[in-house]
Coordinates of C-alpha atoms in Angstrom, one line a residue:
X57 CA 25.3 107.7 171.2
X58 CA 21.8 106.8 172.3
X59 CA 20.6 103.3 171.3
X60 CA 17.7 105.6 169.3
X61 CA 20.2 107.7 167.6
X62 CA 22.3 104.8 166.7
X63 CA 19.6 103.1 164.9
X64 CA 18.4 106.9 162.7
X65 CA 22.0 107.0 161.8
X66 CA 21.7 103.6 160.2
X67 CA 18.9 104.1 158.6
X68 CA 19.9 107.4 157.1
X69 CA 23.3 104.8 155.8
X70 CA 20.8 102.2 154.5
X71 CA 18.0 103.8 153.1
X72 CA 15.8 101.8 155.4
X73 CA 12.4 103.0 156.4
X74 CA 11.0 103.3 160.0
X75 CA 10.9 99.5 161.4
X76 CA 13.0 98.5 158.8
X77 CA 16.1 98.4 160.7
X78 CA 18.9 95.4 160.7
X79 CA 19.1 93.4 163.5
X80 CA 22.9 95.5 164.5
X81 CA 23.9 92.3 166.4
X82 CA 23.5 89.8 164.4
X83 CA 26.3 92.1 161.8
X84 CA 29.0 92.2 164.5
X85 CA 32.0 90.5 163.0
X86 CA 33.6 87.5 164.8
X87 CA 37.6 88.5 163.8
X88 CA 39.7 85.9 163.0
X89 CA 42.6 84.7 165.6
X90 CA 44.9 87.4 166.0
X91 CA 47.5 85.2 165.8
X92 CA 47.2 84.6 161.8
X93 CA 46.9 87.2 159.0
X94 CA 43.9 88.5 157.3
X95 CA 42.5 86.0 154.9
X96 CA 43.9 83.0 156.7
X97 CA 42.0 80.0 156.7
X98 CA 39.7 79.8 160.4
X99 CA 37.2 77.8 162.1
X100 CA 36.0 80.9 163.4
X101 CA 34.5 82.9 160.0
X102 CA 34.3 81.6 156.6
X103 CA 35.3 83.3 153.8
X104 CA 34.6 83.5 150.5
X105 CA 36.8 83.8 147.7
X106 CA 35.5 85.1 144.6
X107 CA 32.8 87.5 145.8
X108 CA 31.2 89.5 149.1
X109 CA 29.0 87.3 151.2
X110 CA 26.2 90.3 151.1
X111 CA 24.0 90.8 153.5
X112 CA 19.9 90.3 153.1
X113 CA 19.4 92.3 150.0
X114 CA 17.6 95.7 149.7
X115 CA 14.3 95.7 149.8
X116 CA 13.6 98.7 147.6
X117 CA 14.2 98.8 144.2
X118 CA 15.0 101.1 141.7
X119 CA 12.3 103.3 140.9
X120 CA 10.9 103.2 136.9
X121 CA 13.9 101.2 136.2
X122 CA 16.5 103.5 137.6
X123 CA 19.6 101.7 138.7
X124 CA 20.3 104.2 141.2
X125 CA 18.4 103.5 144.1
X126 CA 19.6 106.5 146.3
X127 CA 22.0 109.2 146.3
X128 CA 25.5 108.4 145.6
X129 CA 27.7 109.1 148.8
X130 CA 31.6 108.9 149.7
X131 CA 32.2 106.7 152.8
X132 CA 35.0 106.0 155.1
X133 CA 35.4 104.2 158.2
X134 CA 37.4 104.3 161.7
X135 CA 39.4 101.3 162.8
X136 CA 42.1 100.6 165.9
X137 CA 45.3 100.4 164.7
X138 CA 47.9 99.2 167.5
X139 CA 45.0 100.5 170.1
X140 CA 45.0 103.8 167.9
X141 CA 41.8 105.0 165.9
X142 CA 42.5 105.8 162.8
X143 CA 40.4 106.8 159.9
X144 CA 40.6 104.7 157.0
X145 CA 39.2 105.0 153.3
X146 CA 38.0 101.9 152.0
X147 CA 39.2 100.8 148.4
X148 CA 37.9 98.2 146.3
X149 CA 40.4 99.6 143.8
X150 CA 43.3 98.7 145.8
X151 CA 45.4 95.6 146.2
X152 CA 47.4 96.6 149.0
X153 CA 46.4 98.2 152.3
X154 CA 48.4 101.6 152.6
X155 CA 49.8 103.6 154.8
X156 CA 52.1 106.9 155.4
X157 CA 55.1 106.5 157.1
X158 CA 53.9 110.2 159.9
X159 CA 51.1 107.9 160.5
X160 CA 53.3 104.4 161.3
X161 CA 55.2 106.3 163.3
X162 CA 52.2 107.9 165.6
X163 CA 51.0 103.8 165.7
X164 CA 54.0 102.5 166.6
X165 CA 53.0 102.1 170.3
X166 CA 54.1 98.2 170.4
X167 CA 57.0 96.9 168.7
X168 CA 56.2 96.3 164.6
X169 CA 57.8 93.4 162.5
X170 CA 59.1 95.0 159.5
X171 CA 59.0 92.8 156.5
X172 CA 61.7 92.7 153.3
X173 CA 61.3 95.5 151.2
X174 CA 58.6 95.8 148.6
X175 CA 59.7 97.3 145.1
X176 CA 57.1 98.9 142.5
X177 CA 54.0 99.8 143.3
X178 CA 51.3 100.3 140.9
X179 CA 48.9 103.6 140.9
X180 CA 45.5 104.6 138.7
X181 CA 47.4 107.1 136.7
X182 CA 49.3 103.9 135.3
X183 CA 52.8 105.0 137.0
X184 CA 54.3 103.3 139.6
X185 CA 56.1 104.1 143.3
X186 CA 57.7 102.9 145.5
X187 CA 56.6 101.9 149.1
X188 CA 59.5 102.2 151.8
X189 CA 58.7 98.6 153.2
X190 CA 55.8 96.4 154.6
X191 CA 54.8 96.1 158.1
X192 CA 52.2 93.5 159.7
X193 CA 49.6 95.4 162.2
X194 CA 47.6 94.7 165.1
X195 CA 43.8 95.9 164.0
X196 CA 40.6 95.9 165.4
X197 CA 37.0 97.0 164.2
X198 CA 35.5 99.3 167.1
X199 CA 33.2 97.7 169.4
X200 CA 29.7 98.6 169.9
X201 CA 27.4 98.7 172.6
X202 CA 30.6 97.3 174.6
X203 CA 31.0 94.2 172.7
X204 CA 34.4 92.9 172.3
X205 CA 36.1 92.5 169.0
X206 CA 38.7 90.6 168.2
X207 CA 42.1 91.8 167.4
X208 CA 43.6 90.5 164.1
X209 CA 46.6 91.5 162.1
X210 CA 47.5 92.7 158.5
X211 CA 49.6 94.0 156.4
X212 CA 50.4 97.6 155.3
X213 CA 52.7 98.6 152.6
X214 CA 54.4 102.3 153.9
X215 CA 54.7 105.3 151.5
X216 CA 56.5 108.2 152.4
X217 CA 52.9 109.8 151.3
X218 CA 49.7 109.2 150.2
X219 CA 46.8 111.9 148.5
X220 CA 46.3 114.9 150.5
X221 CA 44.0 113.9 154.2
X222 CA 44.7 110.5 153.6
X223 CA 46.5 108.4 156.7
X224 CA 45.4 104.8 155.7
X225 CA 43.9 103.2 152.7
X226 CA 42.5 99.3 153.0
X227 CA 42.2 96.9 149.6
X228 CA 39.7 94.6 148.7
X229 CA 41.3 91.6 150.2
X230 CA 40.6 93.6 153.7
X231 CA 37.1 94.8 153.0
X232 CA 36.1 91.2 151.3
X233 CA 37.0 90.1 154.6
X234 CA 35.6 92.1 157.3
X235 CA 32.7 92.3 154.9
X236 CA 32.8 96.1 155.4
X237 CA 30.9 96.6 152.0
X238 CA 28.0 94.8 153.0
X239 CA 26.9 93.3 156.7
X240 CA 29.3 95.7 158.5
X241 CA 28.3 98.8 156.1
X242 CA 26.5 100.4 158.9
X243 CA 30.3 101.4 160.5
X244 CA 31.0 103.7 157.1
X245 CA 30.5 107.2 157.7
X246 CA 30.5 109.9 155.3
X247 CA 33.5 111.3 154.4
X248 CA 34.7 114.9 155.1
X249 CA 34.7 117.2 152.5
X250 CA 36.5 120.3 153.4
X251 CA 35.1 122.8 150.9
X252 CA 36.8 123.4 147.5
X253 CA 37.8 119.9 147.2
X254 CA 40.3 117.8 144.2
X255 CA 38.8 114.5 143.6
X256 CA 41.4 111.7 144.4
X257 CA 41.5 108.4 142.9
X258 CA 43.4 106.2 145.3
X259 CA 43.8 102.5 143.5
X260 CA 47.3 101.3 144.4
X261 CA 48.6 97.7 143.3
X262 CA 51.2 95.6 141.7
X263 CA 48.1 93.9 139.5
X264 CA 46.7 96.2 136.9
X265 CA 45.4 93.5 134.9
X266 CA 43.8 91.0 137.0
X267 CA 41.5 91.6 140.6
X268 CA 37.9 92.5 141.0
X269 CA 35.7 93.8 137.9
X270 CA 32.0 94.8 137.8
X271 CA 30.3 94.1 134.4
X272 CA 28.3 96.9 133.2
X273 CA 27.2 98.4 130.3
X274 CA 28.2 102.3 129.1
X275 CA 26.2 103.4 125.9
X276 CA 25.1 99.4 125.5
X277 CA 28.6 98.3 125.7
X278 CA 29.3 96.0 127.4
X279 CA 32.9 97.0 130.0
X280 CA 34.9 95.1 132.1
X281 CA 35.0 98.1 134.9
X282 CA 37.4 98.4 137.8
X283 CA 34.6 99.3 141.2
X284 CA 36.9 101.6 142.6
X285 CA 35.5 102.6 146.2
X286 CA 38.4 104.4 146.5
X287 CA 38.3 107.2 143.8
X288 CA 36.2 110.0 144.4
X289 CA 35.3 110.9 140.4
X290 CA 34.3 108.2 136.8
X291 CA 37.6 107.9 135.2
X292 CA 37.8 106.6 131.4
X293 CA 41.1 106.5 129.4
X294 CA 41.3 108.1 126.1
X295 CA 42.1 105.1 124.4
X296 CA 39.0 103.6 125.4
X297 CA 36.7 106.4 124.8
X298 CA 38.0 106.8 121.2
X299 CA 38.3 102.9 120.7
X300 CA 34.2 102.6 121.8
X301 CA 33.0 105.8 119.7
X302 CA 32.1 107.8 122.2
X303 CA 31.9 111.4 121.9
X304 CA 34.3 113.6 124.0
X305 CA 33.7 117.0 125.0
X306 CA 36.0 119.7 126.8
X307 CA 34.8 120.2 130.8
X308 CA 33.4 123.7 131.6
X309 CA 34.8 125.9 134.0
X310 CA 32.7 124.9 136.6
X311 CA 33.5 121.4 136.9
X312 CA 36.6 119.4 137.9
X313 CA 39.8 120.6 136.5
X314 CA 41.8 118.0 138.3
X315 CA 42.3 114.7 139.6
X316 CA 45.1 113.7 142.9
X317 CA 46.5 109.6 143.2
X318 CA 47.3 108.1 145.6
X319 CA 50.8 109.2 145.9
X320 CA 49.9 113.1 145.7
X321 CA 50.2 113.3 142.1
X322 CA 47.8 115.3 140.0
X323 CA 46.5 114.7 136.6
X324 CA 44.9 117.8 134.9
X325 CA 41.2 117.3 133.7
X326 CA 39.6 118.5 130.0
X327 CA 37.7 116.0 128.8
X328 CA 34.9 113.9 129.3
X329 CA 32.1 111.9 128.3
X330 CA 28.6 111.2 128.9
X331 CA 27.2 108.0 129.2
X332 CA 24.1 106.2 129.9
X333 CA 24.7 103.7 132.6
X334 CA 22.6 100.2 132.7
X335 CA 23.8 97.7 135.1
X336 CA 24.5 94.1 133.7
X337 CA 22.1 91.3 135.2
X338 CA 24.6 87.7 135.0
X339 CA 22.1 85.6 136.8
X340 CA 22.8 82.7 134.4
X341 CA 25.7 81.0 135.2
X342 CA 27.8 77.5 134.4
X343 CA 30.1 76.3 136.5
X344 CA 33.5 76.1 135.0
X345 CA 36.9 74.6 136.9
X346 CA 38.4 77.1 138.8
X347 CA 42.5 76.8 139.4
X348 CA 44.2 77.0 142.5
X349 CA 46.5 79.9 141.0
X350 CA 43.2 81.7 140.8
X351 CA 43.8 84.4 143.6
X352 CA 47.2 83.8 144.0
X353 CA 48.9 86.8 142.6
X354 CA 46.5 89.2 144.3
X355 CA 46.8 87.5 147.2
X356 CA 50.1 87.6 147.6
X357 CA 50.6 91.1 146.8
X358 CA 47.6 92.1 149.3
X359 CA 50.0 90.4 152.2
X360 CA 47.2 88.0 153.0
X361 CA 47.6 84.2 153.5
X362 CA 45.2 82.3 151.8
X363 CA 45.7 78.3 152.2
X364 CA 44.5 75.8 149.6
X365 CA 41.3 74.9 151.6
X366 CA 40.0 78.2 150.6
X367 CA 39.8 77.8 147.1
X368 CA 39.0 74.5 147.1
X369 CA 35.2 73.8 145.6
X370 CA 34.9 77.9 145.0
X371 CA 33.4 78.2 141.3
X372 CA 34.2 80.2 138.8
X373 CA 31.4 81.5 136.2
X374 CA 30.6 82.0 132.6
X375 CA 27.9 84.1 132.3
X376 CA 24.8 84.9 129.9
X377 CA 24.9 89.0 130.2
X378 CA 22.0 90.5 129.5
X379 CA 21.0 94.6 130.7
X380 CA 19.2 94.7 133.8
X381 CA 17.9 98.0 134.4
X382 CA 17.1 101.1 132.6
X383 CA 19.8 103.8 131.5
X384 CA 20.9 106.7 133.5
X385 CA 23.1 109.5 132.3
X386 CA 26.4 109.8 134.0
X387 CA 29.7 112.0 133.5
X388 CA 33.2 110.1 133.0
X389 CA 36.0 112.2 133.0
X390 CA 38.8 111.3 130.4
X391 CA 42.6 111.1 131.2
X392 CA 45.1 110.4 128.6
X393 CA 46.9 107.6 130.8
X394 CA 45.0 105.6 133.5
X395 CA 45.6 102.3 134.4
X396 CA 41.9 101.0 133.8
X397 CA 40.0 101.9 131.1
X398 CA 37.2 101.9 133.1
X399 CA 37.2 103.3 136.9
X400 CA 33.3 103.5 138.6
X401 CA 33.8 106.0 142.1
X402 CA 32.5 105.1 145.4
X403 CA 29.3 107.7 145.0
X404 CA 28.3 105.3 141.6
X405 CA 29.0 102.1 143.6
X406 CA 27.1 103.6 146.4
X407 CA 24.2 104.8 144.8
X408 CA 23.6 101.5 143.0
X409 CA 23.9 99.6 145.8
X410 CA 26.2 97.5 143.9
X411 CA 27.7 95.3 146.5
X412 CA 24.0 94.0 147.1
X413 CA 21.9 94.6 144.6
X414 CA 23.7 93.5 141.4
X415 CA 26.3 90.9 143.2
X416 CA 26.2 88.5 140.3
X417 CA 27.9 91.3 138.0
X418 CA 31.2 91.1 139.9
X419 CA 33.6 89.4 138.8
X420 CA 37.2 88.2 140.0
X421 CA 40.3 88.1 136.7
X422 CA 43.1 86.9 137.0
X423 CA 45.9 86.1 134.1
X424 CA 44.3 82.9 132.6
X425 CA 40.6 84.9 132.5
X426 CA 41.7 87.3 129.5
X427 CA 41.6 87.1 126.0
X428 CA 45.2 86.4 124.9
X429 CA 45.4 89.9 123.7
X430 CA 45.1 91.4 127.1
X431 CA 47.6 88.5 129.0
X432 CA 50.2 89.6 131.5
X433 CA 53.9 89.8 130.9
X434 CA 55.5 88.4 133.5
X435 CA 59.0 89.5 135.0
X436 CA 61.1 87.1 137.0
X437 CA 62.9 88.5 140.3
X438 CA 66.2 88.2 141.5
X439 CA 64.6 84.6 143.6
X440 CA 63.2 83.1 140.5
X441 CA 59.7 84.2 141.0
X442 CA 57.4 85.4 138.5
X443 CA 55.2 88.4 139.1
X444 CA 52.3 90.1 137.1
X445 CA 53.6 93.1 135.8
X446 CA 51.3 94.5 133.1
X447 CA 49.7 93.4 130.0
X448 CA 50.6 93.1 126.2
X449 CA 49.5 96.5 125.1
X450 CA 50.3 98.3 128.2
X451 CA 53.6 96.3 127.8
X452 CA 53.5 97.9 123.9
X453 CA 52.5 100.9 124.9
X454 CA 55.4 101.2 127.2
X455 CA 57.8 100.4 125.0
X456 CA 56.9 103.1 122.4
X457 CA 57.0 105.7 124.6
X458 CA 60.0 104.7 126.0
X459 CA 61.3 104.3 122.3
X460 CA 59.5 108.2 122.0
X461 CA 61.6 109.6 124.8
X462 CA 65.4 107.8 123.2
X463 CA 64.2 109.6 119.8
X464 CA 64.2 112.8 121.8
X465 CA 67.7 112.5 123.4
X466 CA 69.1 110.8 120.4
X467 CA 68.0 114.5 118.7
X468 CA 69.1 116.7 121.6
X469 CA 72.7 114.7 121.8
X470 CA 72.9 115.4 117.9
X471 CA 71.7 119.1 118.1
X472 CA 74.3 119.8 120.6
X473 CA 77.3 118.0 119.0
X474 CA 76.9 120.2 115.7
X475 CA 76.5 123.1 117.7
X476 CA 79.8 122.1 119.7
X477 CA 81.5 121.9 116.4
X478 CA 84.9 124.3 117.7
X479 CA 84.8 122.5 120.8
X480 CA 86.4 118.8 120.3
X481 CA 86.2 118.0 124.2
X482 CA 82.5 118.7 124.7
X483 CA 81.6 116.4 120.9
X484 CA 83.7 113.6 122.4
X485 CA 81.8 114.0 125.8
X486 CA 78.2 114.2 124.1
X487 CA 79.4 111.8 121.6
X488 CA 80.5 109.1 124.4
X489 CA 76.7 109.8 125.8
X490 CA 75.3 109.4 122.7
X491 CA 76.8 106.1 122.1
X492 CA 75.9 104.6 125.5
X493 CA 72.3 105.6 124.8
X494 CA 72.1 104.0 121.6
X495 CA 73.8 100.8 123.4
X496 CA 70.7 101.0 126.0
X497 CA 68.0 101.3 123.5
X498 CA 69.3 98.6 121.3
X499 CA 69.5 96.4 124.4
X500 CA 65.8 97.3 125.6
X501 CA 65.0 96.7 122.2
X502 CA 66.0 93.3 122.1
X503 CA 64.7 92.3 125.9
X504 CA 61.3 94.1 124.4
X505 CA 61.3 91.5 121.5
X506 CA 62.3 88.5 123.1
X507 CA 59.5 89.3 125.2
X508 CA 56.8 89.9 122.3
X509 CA 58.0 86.8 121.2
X510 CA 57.7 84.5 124.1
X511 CA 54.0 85.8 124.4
X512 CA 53.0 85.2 121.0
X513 CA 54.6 81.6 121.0
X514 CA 52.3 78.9 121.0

């Protein structure tokens, strides 16, 4: 590509004017050592915890008070992969990086460490998978005008598939990193879209309730929203939309009947909502302590090694929230069952220029940032650890379906041993069944309460 072309295609990326173009050179990313992982502390680049170190801001603003300041566009971007280019979709949603097991294989050029094996994986739809193992990488951002760039490696968790076109999916730990978001935007490219098209909503992660949240206000209330660059579609849950009063209305024919995550499964579509859309201005901030178990959860579950230098002096904020820009109208398709109640897509993010232009909005939870009501259970593994699982009304929640679907087979068992009633083999068979799953329940029951308890406990 011509030098001339090269800098039109940027400026068609960045909204930048003729002789507004970046310096490209002074973006090119100095990797870290290839010989540590992804987040690991370096002399070479430094890192910042808790937000995006963004690059010089835009210098148009929204028009009348719009908080859009262009069109909203879905982005992706190519990286080397064990010498391999491979097209990646960038997700601010995700805590992992992901990867299919067809693509690992076409990668696997050089010989590949394979890690222990991971167990549940988390998904938008609020259901979990599980990923076949983990596997660290050799990766490189492509180089440009023949500059070098260093390898580095990280890690991928392998599923036996991902949503349909999808090879590889990056988390925010990556793109916080590489600063792909902001000084290295200019390598995103806009995403295929082969014709009729089903929306996908890729956030994968062990850590529903705690990562990276963008304050901002739906119908003047305020939300704790999940900036999901890797979901293609606004996602509400029920729950939420009924809980804030908004009004929901059934889709048309015309508009998206469907939404696919990240493992391939589909949710059907028939609701929605329409909202006005103000960004939240936190310019005022106190400095509060900030705990070196601040990051760690997500960290760890991202595979990226972050050492105690790196979250030493990093602050954390409470804010003075106030509305910073005028409303917008925007459609947020409602799902019974999402893991968020709030999920903004990539052509939201994009068109806001979020990453930039409203950087003191973001956020980073974890565990000891939520209101007690909305604290993680913790489970303990078979090594003693404890790991965020999900929170006190998903945890609720949980249980009374689960209690639902018992109630169910508890009827079906009893259903079938009256209509068994000449048949003394079978009713001793269904009866033996029915008795093992009321020993199940009754011991769920009691883990579920112990639980409850333990929470609530002062």
């Amino acid at each position: 590509m011509r030098r001339g072309d090269f800098e039109n295609h940027i400026r068609a990326i960045h909204g930048h004017g003729q002789g507004e173009i970046p310096n490209v050179r002074k973006f090119l990313l100095r990797a870290p050592d290839p010989n540590k992982q992804v987040g690991e502390a370096s002399d070479e680049h430094n890192v910042t915890c808790m937000s995006f170190n963004a690059a010089s801001p835009a210098t148009s603003r929204p028009i009348a008070g719009n908080p859009f300041i262009r069109q909203g566009r879905l982005m992706d971007f190519d990286m080397m992969i064990n010498d391999v280019e491979v097209t990646t979709v960038p997700d601010t949603g995700a805590d992992v990086n992901a990867m299919t097991l067809d693509t690992l294989f076409q990668l696997q050029r050089s010989v590949v460490a394979r890690k222990e094996e991971i167990g549940n994986i988390k998904l938008g739809n609020d259901t979990s998978v599980n990923a076949l193992f983990r596997v660290s990488l050799r990766c490189c951002l492509p180089s440009i005008y023949g500059e070098p760039q260093e390898p580095f490696r990280a890690d991928f968790h392998i599923f036996l598939k991902l949503a349909s076109g999808v090879r590889a999916i990056v988390g925010y730990k990556f793109l916080e990193i590489t600063q792909m978001l902001t000084s290295q935007a200019w390598r995103l490219k806009p995403r295929f879209n082969p014709g009729r098209h089903i929306p996908r909503c890729m956030s994968i992660g062990p850590v529903p309730s705690a990562g990276l949240r963008l304050k901002i206000f739906l119908d003047k209330n305020l939300f704790l929203a999940l900036p999901d660059t890797g979901s293609e579609i606004n996602l509400m849950s029920k729950a939420c939309a009924v809980k804030n009063g908004l009004t929901i209305v059934r889709t048309v024919q015309e508009e998206t009947r469907e939404v696919e995550f990240a493992d391939g499964q589909f949710e059907e579509i028939v609701e929605k909502v329409v909202v006005t859309v103000q960004a939240a201005d936190c310019s005022e901030q106190t400095d509060l302590a900030v705990s070196d178990s601040k990051l760690s959860a997500a960290g760890e579950a991202s595979g990226i090694q972050r050492s105690s230098s790196l979250l030493a002096n990093q602050p954390s904020y409470k804010t003075k929230v106030s509305i910073a820009e005028e409303p917008i109208l925007q459609t947020f398709y409602v799902i019974d069952k999402i893991a968020h109640d709030v999920i903004l897509s990539q052509s939201l993010l994009h068109a806001m220029d979020a990453w930039n232009l409203h950087q003191s909005a973001f956020v980073y939870t974890d565990v000891q940032g939520f209101e007690k009501s909305m604290c993680t259970i913790f489970v303990r593994d078979s090594k003693g650890n404890n790991h965020p699982r999900e929170t006190i009304t998903q945890f609720k929640q949980r249980e009374a379906f689960r209690q639902s679907e018992v109630a169910k087979k508890q009827k079906r068992l009893n259903r079938d041993i009256k209509r068994r009633a000449g048949d003394t083999e079978r009713q001793t068979t269904l009866r033996q069944k029915l008795a093992e799953l009321n020993q199940k329940d009754q011991a769920a029951r009691v883990k579920f309460d112990e639980a409850v308890r333990a929470f609530t406990s002062p």
